[in-house]
PDB file of C-alpha atoms in Angstrom:
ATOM      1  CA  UNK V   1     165.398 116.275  64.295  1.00 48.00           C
ATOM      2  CA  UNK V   2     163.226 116.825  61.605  1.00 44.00           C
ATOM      3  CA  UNK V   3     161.996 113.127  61.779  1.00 48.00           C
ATOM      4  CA  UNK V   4     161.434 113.061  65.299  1.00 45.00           C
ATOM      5  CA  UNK V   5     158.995 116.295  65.108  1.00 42.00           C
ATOM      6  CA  UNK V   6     157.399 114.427  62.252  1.00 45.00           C
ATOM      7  CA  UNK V   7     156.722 111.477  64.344  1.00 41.00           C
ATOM      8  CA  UNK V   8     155.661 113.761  67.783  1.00 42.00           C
ATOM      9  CA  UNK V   9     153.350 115.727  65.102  1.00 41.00           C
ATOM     10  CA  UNK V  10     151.937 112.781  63.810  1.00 43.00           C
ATOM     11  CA  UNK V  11     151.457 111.426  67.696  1.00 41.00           C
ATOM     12  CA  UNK V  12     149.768 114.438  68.945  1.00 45.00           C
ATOM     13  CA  UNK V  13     147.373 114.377  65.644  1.00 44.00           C
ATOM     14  CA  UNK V  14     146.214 110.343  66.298  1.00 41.00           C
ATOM     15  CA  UNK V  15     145.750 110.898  69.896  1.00 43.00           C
ATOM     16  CA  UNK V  16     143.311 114.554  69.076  1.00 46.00           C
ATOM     17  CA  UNK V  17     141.136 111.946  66.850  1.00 41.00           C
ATOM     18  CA  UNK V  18     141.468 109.026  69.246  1.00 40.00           C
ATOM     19  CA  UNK V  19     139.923 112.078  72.022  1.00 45.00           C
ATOM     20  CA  UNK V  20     137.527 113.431  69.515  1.00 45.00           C
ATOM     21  CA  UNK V  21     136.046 109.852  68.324  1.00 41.00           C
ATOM     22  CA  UNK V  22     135.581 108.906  72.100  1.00 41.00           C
ATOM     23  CA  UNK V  23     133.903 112.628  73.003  1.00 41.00           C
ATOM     24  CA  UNK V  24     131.745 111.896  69.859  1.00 42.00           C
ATOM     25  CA  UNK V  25     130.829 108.322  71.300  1.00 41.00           C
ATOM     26  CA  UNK V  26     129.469 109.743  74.082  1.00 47.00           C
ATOM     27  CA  UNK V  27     126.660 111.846  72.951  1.00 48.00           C
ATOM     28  CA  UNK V  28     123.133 110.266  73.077  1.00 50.00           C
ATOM     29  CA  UNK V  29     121.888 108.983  70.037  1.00 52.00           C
ATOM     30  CA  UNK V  30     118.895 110.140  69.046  1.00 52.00           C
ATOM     31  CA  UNK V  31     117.715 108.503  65.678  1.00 59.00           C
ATOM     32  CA  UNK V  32     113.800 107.939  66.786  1.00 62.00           C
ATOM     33  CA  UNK V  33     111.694 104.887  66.304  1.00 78.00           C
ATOM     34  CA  UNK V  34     108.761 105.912  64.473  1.00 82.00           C
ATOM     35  CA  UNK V  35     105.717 105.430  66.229  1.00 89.00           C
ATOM     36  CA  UNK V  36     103.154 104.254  63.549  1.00 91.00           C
ATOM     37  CA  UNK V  37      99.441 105.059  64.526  1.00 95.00           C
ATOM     38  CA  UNK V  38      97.691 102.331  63.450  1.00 97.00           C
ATOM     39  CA  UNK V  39      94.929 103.311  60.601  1.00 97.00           C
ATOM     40  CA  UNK V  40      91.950 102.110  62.408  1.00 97.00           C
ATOM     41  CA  UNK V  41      93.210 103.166  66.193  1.00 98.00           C
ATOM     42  CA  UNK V  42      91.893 106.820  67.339  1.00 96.00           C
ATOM     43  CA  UNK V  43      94.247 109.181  68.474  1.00 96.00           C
ATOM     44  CA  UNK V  44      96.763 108.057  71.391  1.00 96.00           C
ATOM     45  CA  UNK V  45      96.781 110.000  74.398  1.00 96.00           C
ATOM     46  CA  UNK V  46     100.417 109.717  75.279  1.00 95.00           C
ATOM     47  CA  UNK V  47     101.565 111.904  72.744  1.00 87.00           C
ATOM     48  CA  UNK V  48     105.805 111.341  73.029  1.00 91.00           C
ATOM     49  CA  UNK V  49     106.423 114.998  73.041  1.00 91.00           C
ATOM     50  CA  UNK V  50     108.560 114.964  76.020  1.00 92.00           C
ATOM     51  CA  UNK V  51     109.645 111.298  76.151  1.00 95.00           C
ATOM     52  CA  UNK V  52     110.556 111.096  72.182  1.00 92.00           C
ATOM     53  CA  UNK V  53     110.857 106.600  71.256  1.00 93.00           C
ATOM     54  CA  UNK V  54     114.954 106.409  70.320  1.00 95.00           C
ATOM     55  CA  UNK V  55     116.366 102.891  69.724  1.00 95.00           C
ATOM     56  CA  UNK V  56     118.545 103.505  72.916  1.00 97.00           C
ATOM     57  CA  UNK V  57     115.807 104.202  74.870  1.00 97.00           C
ATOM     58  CA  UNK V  58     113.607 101.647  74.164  1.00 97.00           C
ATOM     59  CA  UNK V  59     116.282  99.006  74.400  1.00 97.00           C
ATOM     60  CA  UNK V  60     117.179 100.685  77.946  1.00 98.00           C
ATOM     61  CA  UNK V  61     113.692 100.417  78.801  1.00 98.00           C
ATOM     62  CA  UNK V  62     113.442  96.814  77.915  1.00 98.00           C
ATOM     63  CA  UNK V  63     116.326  95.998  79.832  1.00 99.00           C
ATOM     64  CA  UNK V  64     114.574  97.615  82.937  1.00 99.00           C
ATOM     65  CA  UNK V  65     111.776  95.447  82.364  1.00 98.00           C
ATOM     66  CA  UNK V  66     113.173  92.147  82.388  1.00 98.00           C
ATOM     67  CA  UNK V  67     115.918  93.203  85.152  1.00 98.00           C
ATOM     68  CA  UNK V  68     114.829  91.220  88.662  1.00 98.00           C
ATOM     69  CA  UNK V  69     117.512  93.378  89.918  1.00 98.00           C
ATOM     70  CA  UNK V  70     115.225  96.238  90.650  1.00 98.00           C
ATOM     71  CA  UNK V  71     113.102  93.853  93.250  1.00 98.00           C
ATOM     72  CA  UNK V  72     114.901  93.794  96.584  1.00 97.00           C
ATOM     73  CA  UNK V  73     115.324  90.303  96.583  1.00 96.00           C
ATOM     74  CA  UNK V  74     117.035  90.772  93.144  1.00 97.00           C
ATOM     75  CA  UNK V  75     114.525  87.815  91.910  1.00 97.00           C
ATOM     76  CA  UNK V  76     111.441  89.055  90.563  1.00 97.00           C
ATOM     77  CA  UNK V  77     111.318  91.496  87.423  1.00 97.00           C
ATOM     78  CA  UNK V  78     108.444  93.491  85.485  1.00 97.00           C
ATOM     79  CA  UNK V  79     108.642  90.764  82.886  1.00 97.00           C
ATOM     80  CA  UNK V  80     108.190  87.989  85.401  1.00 96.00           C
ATOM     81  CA  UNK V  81     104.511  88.956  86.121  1.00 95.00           C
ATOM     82  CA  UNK V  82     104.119  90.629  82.886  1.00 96.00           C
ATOM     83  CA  UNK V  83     105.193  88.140  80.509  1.00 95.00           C
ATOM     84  CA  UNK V  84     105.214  88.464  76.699  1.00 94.00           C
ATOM     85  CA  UNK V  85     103.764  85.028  75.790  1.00 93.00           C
ATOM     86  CA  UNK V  86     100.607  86.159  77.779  1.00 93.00           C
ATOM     87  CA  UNK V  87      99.830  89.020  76.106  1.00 92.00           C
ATOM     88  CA  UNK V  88     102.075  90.858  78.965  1.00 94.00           C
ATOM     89  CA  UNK V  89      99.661  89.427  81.869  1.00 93.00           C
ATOM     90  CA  UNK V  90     100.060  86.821  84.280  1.00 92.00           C
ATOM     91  CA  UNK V  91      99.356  83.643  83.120  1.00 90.00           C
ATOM     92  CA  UNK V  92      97.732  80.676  85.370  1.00 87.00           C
ATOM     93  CA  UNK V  93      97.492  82.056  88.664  1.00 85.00           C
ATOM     94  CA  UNK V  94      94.540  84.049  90.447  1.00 86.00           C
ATOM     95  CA  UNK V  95      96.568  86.808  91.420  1.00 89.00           C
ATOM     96  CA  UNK V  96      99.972  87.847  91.102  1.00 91.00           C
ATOM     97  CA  UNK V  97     103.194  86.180  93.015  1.00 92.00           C
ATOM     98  CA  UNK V  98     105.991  88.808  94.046  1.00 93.00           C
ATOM     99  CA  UNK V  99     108.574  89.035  96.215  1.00 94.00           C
ATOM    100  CA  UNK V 100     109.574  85.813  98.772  1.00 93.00           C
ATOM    101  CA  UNK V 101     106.157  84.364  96.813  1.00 92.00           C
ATOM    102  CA  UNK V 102     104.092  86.698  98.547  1.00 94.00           C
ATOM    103  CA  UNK V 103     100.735  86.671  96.947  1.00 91.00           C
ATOM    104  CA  UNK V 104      99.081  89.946  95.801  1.00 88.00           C
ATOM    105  CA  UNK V 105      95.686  91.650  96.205  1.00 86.00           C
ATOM    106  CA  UNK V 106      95.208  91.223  92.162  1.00 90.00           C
ATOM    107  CA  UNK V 107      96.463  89.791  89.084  1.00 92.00           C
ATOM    108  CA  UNK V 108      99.025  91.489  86.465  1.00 93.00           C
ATOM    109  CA  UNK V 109      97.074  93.246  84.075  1.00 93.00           C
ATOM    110  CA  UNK V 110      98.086  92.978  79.982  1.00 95.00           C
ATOM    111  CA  UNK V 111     100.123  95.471  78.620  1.00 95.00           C
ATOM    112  CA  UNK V 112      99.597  96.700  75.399  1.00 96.00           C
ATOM    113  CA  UNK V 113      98.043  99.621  73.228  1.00 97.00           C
ATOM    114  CA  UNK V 114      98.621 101.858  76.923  1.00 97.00           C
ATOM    115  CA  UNK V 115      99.364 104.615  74.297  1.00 97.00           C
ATOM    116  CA  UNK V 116      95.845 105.105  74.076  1.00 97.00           C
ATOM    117  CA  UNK V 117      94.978 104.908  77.858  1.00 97.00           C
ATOM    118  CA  UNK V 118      94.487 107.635  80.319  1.00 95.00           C
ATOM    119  CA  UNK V 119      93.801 105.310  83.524  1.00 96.00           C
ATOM    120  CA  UNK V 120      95.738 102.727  84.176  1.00 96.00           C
ATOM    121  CA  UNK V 121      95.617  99.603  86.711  1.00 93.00           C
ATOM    122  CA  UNK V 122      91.810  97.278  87.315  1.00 91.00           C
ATOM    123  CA  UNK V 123      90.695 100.391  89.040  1.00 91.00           C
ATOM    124  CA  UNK V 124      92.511 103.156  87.240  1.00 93.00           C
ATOM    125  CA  UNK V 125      94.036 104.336  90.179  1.00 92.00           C
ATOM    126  CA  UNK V 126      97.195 105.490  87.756  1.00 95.00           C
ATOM    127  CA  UNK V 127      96.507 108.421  85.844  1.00 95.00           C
ATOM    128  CA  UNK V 128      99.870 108.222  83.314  1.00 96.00           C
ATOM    129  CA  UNK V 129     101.777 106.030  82.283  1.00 97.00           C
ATOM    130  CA  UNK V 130     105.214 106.762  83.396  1.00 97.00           C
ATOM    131  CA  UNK V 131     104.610 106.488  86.407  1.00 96.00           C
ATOM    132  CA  UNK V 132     102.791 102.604  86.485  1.00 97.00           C
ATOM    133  CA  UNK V 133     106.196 101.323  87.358  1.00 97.00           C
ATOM    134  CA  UNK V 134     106.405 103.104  90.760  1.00 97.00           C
ATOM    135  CA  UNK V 135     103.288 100.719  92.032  1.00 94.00           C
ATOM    136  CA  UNK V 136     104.936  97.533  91.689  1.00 95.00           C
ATOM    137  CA  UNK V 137     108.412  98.795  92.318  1.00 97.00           C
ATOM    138  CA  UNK V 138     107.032 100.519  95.815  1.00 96.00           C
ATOM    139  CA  UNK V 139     104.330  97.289  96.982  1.00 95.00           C
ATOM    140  CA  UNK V 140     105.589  95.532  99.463  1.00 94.00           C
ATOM    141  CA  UNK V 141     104.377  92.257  98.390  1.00 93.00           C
ATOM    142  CA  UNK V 142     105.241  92.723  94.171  1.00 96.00           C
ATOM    143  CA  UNK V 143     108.849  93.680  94.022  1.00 97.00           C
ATOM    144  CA  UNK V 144     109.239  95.444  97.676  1.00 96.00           C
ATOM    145  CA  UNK V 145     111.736  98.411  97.010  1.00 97.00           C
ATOM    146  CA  UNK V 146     111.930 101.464  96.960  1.00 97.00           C
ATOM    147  CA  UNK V 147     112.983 104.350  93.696  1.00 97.00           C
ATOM    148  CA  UNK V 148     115.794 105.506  95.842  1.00 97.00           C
ATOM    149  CA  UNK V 149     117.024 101.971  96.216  1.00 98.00           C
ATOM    150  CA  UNK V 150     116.665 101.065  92.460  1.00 98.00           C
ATOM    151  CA  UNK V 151     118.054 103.921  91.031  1.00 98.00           C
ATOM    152  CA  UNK V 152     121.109 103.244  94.225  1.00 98.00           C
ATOM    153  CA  UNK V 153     121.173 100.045  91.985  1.00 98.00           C
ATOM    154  CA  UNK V 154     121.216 101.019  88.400  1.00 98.00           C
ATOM    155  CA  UNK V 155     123.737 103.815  89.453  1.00 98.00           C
ATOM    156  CA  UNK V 156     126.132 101.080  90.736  1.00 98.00           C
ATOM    157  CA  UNK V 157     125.434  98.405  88.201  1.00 98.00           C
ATOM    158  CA  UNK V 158     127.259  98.276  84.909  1.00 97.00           C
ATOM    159  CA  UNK V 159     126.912  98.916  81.911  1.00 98.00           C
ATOM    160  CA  UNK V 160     123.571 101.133  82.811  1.00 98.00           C
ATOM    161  CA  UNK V 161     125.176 104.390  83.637  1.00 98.00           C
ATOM    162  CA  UNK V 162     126.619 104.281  79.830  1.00 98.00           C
ATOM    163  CA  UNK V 163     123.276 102.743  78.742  1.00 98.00           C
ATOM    164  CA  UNK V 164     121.398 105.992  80.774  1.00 98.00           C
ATOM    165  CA  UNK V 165     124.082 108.400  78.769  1.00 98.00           C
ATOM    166  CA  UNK V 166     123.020 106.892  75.299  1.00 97.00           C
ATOM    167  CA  UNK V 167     119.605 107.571  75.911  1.00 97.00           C
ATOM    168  CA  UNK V 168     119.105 110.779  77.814  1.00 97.00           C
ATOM    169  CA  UNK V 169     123.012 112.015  77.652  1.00 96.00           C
ATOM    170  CA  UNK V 170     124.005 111.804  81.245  1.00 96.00           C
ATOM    171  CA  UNK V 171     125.474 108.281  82.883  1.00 94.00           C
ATOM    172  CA  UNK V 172     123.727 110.154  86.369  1.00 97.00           C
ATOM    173  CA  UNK V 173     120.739 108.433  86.589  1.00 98.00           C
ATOM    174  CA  UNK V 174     117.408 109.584  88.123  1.00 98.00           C
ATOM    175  CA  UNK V 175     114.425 108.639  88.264  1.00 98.00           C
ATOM    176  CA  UNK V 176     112.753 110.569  85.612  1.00 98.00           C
ATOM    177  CA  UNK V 177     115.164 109.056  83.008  1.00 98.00           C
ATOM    178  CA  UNK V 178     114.267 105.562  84.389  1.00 98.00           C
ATOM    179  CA  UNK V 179     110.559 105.826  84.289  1.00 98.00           C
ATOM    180  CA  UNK V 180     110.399 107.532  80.651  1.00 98.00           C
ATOM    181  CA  UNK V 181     112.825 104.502  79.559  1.00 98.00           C
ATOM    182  CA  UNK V 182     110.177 101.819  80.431  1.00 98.00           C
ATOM    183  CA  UNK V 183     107.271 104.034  79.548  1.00 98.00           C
ATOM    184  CA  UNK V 184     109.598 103.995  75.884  1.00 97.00           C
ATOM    185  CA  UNK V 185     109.223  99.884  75.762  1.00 97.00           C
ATOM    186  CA  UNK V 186     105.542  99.826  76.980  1.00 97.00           C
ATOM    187  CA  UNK V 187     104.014 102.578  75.080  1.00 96.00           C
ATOM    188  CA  UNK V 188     105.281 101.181  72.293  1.00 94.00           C
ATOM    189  CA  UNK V 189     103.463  96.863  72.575  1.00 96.00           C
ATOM    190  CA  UNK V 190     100.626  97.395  70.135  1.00 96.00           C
ATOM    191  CA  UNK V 191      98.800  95.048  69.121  1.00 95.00           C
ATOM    192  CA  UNK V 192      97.009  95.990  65.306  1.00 96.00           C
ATOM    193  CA  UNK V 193      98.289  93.367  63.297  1.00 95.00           C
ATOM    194  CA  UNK V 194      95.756  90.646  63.896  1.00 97.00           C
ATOM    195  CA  UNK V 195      93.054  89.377  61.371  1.00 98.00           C
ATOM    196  CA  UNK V 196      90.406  91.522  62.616  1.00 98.00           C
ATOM    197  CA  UNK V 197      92.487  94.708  62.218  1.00 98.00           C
ATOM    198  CA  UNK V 198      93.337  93.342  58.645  1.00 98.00           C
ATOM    199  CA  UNK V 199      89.662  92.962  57.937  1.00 98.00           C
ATOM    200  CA  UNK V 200      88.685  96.224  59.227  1.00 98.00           C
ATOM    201  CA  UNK V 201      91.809  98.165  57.093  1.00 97.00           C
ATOM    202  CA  UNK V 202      90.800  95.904  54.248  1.00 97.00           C
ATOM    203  CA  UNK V 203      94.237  94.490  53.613  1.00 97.00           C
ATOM    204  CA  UNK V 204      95.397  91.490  52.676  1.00 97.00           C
ATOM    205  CA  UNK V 205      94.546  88.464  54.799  1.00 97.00           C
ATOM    206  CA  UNK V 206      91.860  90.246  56.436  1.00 97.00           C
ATOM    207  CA  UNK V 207      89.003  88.262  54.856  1.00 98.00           C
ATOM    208  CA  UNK V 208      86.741  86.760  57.349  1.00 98.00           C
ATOM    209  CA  UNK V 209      85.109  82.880  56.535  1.00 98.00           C
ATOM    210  CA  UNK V 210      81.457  82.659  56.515  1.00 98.00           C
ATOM    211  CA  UNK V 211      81.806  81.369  60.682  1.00 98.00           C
ATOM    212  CA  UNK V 212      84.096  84.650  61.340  1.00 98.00           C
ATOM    213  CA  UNK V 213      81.484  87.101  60.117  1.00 98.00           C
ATOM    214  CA  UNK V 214      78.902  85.726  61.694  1.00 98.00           C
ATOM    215  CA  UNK V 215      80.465  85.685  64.704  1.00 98.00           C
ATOM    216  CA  UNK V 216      81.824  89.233  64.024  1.00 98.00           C
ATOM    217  CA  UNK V 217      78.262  90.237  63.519  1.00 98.00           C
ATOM    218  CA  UNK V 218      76.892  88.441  67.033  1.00 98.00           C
ATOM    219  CA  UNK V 219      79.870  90.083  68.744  1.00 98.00           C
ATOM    220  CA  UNK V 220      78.603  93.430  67.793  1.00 97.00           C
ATOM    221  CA  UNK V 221      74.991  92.811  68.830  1.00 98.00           C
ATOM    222  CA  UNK V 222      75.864  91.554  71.889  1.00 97.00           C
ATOM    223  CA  UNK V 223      79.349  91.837  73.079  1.00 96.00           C
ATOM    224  CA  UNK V 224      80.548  95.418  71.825  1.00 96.00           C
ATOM    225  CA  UNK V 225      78.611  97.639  74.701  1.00 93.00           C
ATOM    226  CA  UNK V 226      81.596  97.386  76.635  1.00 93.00           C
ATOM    227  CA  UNK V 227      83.953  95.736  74.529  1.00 96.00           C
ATOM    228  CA  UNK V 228      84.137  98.747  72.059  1.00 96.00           C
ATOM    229  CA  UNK V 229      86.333  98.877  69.083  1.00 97.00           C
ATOM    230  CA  UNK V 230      88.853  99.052  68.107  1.00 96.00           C
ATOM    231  CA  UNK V 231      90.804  98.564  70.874  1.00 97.00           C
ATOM    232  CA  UNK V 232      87.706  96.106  72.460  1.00 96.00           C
ATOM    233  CA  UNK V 233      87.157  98.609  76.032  1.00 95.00           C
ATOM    234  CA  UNK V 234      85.688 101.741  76.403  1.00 94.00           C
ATOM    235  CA  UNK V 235      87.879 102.363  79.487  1.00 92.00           C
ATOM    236  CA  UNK V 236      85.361 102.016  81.591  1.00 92.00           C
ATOM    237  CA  UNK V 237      85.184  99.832  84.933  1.00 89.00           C
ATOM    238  CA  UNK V 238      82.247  97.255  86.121  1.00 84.00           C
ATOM    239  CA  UNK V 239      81.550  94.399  88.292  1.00 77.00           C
ATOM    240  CA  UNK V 240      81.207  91.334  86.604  1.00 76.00           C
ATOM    241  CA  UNK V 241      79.474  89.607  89.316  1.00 74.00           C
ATOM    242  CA  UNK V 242      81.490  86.259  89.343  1.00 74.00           C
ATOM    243  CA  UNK V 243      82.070  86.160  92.263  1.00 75.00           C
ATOM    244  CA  UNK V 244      79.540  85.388  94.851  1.00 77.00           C
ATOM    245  CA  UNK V 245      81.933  86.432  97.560  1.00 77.00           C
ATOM    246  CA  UNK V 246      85.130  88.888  96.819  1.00 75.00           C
ATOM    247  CA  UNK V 247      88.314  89.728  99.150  1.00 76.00           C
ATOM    248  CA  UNK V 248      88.486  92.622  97.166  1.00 79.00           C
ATOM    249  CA  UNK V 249      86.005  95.922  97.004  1.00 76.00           C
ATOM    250  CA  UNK V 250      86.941  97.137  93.531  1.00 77.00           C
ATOM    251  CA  UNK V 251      86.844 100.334  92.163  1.00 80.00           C
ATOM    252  CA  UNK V 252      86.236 102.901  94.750  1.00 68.00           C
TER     253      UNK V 252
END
């Protein structure tokens, strides 16, 4: 007898820590990834205060991007117009292909250093960044859905309701959680680390040739008006004048 409650005591003891390992497992994880300002970058204007970087939701957020599934023909992704070879733009085409290759009014734009952006899109028709997603994910002719329909999706596709629970704590997904999980990946492609950003820190490997400064130099005379460092814009929007004629009427 005394062996048996032994053994139903030892039972009821495994299967508490078996419950309390598993109720553990499921609370979000929220270790942040530091977001590093670079030294020679101003301020950002997304500041993270409500939409703190985690590991969990970045990787959630990069999933989203490169998931076609979110396009109603389940074919065409963020990352498919945005792609990371091309500094996140749309390389070799005039404008953008979505959905059933239906061609769009404008190219991709690059992604990176958004952080530091207030207005997003050629004409800055976006005013934040969480909600960039919603243009492509709602235009007919880019990935031709709707949110209801993609959050439909990610709340019947595995594994992203336990994904959405490691990052926000709840495997009900909504649409806030999905936007600030891609605003997560995006806010965080900066670009800092090249030679000119080593030269202006004054670290090592930053030293310009003889060619490189003077071209520096010429740049600044000439080029920097508009292309203002250090992030080369000063958020501002003009008319090139390419184009002798234009489909499209800019900026209004």
């Amino acid at each position: 007898m005394k062996s048996k409650l032994t053994v139903i005591v030892t039972v009821c003891t495994l299967i508490a820590f078996v419950a309390c390992r598993k109720e553990k497992e499921k609370e979000p994880q929220i270790d942040d990834i530091k977001f590093v300002v670079p030294a020679n970058f101003p301020k950002p204007v997304y500041g993270f205060e409500n939409n703190a970087i985690t590991k969990n939701g970045f990787d959630l957020g990069r999933k989203l991007f490169f998931d076609p599934g979110l396009s109603t023909t389940r074919l065409i992704s963020c990352g498919s117009c945005h792609q990371p070879f091309a500094a996140f733009a749309n390389l070799g085409h005039e404008v953008s292909h979505g959905v059933d290759d239906c061609l769009g009014a404008r190219n991709a734009p690059p992604i990176f250093n958004m952080a530091w952006h207030s207005e997003f899109m050629w004409d800055g028709g976006v005013k934040n960044i969480e909600i960039i997603p919603l243009n492509a994910l709602n235009n007919s002719c880019e990935m031709g859905n709707s949110l209801s329909m993609a959050i439909n999706y990610l709340n019947a596709t595995k594994p992203y309701p336990e994904l959405f629970n490691k990052a926000f704590g709840s495997n009900i997904i909504n649409s806030q959680q999905m936007l600030r999980a891609l605003a997560q990946f995006t806010a965080i492609l900066v670009s800092a680390n090249s030679k000119y950003d080593k030269h202006i820190r004054a670290e090592a490997g930053g030293e310009f040739t003889a060619d490189e400064q003077s071209g520096y130099e010429l740049f600044k005379q000439k080029c920097s008006a508009c292309h203002k460092e250090p992030l080369f814009t000063d958020l501002s929007y003009r008319s090139n004048g390419l184009d002798e004629t234009s489909r499209d009427i800019g900026r209004d």
